[in-house]
Amino acid sequence: MTPAHRREDALQTRAVHPPAPETGLLGRASAPPVHRTATFTFDSSDSFATVMSDHTRGYAYSRIDNPTSDAFAQAVAGLEGGQDGQPFASGMAAITTTLLAFLSAGDHVVAQRRLYGGTHHVLTRVLPRWGIGVSFADSPQEAAAAMTDTTRLVWCETISNPTLRVADIPALAAVAHAGGALLAVDSTFATPVVCRPLSMGADLVVHSATKYIGGHSDATGGVVVGEREHLDAVRALRTDLGGSLAPDEAFLLLRGLQTLPLRVERQNRTAARLAEGLAVHRAVERVEYPGLPGRPDHALAEAVLASGRFGGVVTLTPRGGKEAALRLCDSLRLCHIVTSLGGTATGVSHVASTSHRQLDDDALTAAGIAPGAIRVAVGLEDPDDLLADFHSALDGL
Ligand SMILES: Cc1ncc(COP(=O)(O)O)c(C=O)c1O
């Protein structure tokens, strides 16, 4: 499989020219073929055994590898600038498999305090059952102080869900490496259009492909990208745990990937406009958006994120707490009330009762999540229509 793109081609060029699957015949399919099969058959038991024992790359069983799912992971690796990528059935399958691939009983992980609720839950409730310790840190300095002899992994999100804090990836990479650990970055909210963590020293990049990468709210998947040596460990554990990506989902994710730069650029522009427009409304208590000047991490956002791009999510807290937040969500005309993000239609969700429902009040406060916070995942609607919809709903509070 040879990539049709060159590493130096622009992102949108690379997105529409992912590595093309070989057919072995003259002529290649323009769209990726879907290898909708659980098993692969061989001419001899000997070649079957060779593939099963990993002595020759080949396909035997789709829980282990599937050509369509591999094509998807390689395409993301191409955009992130990674040597290899491994596909997963969901973002959480990618996250849990990565954590368990590098952590054993007695090990320790240092994680950013502000994280997706599902990841927070795995770190605080699941990993301790296997004797894996976790410390949370708000800054690279706190992360350095939290490192121990047994720290194997440092974990952060490029733009945190839903507080939209930007991680200082170069500084966290230095902290991790000084302690002999790896830095893993969940870059779901950023996508390779907004940030490429591997180029800043990260060792592993994880995505929920369900979000921007798929981009149409019609497929669930995940992916991990990094150096082959690390990805071999991730693939081996995925084979055992079984969170493998189905080929039909991989096809949809590959299709979404081709328009990723176009969609994300547009969503970023609209989000910036919405954040500015909402910040001045009298019914709004607070707007979180890394692109708003005056935010504590605005300079960091400018350094870590691609020029002029600050993500497609805005977190909005209306005056009046949870009750006002729920009323606002219910009175928006154009927005879907949904838990996911990164689709074509703008989605809103009340954070404390949905994506971060696993956090108790103390953990919500520690993570900086207000009881009335609403996550607004901006879609592809006309920006004026969207702003008018929010203003009219806020006027009615
Ligand atoms: C930042 C982040 N990482 C991971 C996940 C989990 O992804 P999935 O729902 O595909 O398992 C989510 C889901 O919302 C997320 O927001």
Coordinates of N, CA and C and ligand atoms in Angstrom, one line a residue, residues 89-93 95 116 119 157 159 161 186 188-189 207-211 220-222 339-341 355 375, ligand 1:
A89 N -13.2 0.4 17.7 CA -14.6 0.4 17.5 C -15.2 1.7 18.1
S90 N -14.5 2.4 18.9 CA -15.0 3.6 19.5 C -13.8 4.4 20.1
G91 N -14.0 5.6 20.4 CA -13.0 6.4 21.1 C -12.6 5.7 22.4
M92 N -13.6 5.3 23.2 CA -13.3 4.7 24.5 C -12.5 3.4 24.3
A93 N -12.8 2.6 23.3 CA -12.0 1.4 23.1 C -10.5 1.8 22.8
I95 N -9.1 4.5 23.9 CA -8.5 5.1 25.1 C -8.2 3.9 26.1
Y116 N -12.5 14.5 29.3 CA -13.8 13.9 29.0 C -14.3 13.0 30.2
T119 N -13.3 9.2 30.2 CA -11.9 8.9 30.5 C -11.6 9.1 32.0
E157 N -5.8 16.1 27.1 CA -6.6 16.4 25.9 C -6.1 17.7 25.3
I159 N -7.6 20.0 23.5 CA -8.6 21.0 24.0 C -9.5 20.2 24.9
N161 N -12.5 18.6 27.1 CA -14.0 18.5 27.0 C -14.5 18.6 28.4
D186 N -5.3 12.9 23.8 CA -6.6 12.8 23.2 C -6.9 14.1 22.4
T188 N -9.3 14.6 20.1 CA -10.6 14.6 19.5 C -11.1 16.0 19.1
F189 N -11.0 16.9 20.1 CA -11.6 18.2 19.9 C -10.8 19.1 18.9
H207 N -8.0 9.5 19.1 CA -9.2 10.3 18.7 C -10.4 9.4 18.9
S208 N -11.5 10.1 19.3 CA -12.8 9.5 19.1 C -13.2 9.9 17.6
A209 N -13.1 9.0 16.7 CA -13.4 9.3 15.3 C -14.9 9.5 15.1
T210 N -15.7 9.1 16.1 CA -17.1 9.4 16.1 C -17.5 10.8 15.9
K211 N -16.5 11.7 16.3 CA -16.8 13.1 16.3 C -16.4 13.8 15.0
T220 N -19.4 5.1 14.5 CA -18.7 5.1 15.8 C -17.4 4.5 15.6
G221 N -16.3 5.2 16.1 CA -15.0 4.6 15.9 C -13.9 5.4 16.7
G222 N -12.7 4.8 16.7 CA -11.6 5.5 17.4 C -10.3 5.1 16.6
T339 N -25.6 14.1 22.6 CA -24.4 13.9 23.5 C -23.1 14.0 22.7
S340 N -23.1 13.8 21.4 CA -21.9 13.8 20.7 C -21.6 15.1 20.1
L341 N -20.6 15.2 19.2 CA -20.2 16.5 18.7 C -19.4 16.2 17.4
S355 N -22.5 14.3 29.3 CA -21.1 13.8 29.1 C -20.3 13.6 30.4
R375 N -22.5 22.6 26.5 CA -21.5 22.4 25.5 C -22.2 22.6 24.1
Ligands
LIG1 C1 -12.6 14.0 24.1 C2 -13.3 12.7 24.0 N1 -12.5 11.6 24.0 C3 -13.2 10.4 23.8 C4 -14.5 10.2 23.7 C5 -15.1 8.9 23.6 O1 -15.4 8.6 22.3 P1 -16.5 7.5 21.8 O2 -17.8 8.0 22.2 O3 -16.3 7.4 20.4 O4 -16.2 6.2 22.6 C6 -15.3 11.4 23.7 C7 -16.8 11.3 23.6 O5 -17.5 12.2 23.8 C8 -14.7 12.7 23.9 O6 -15.4 13.8 23.9

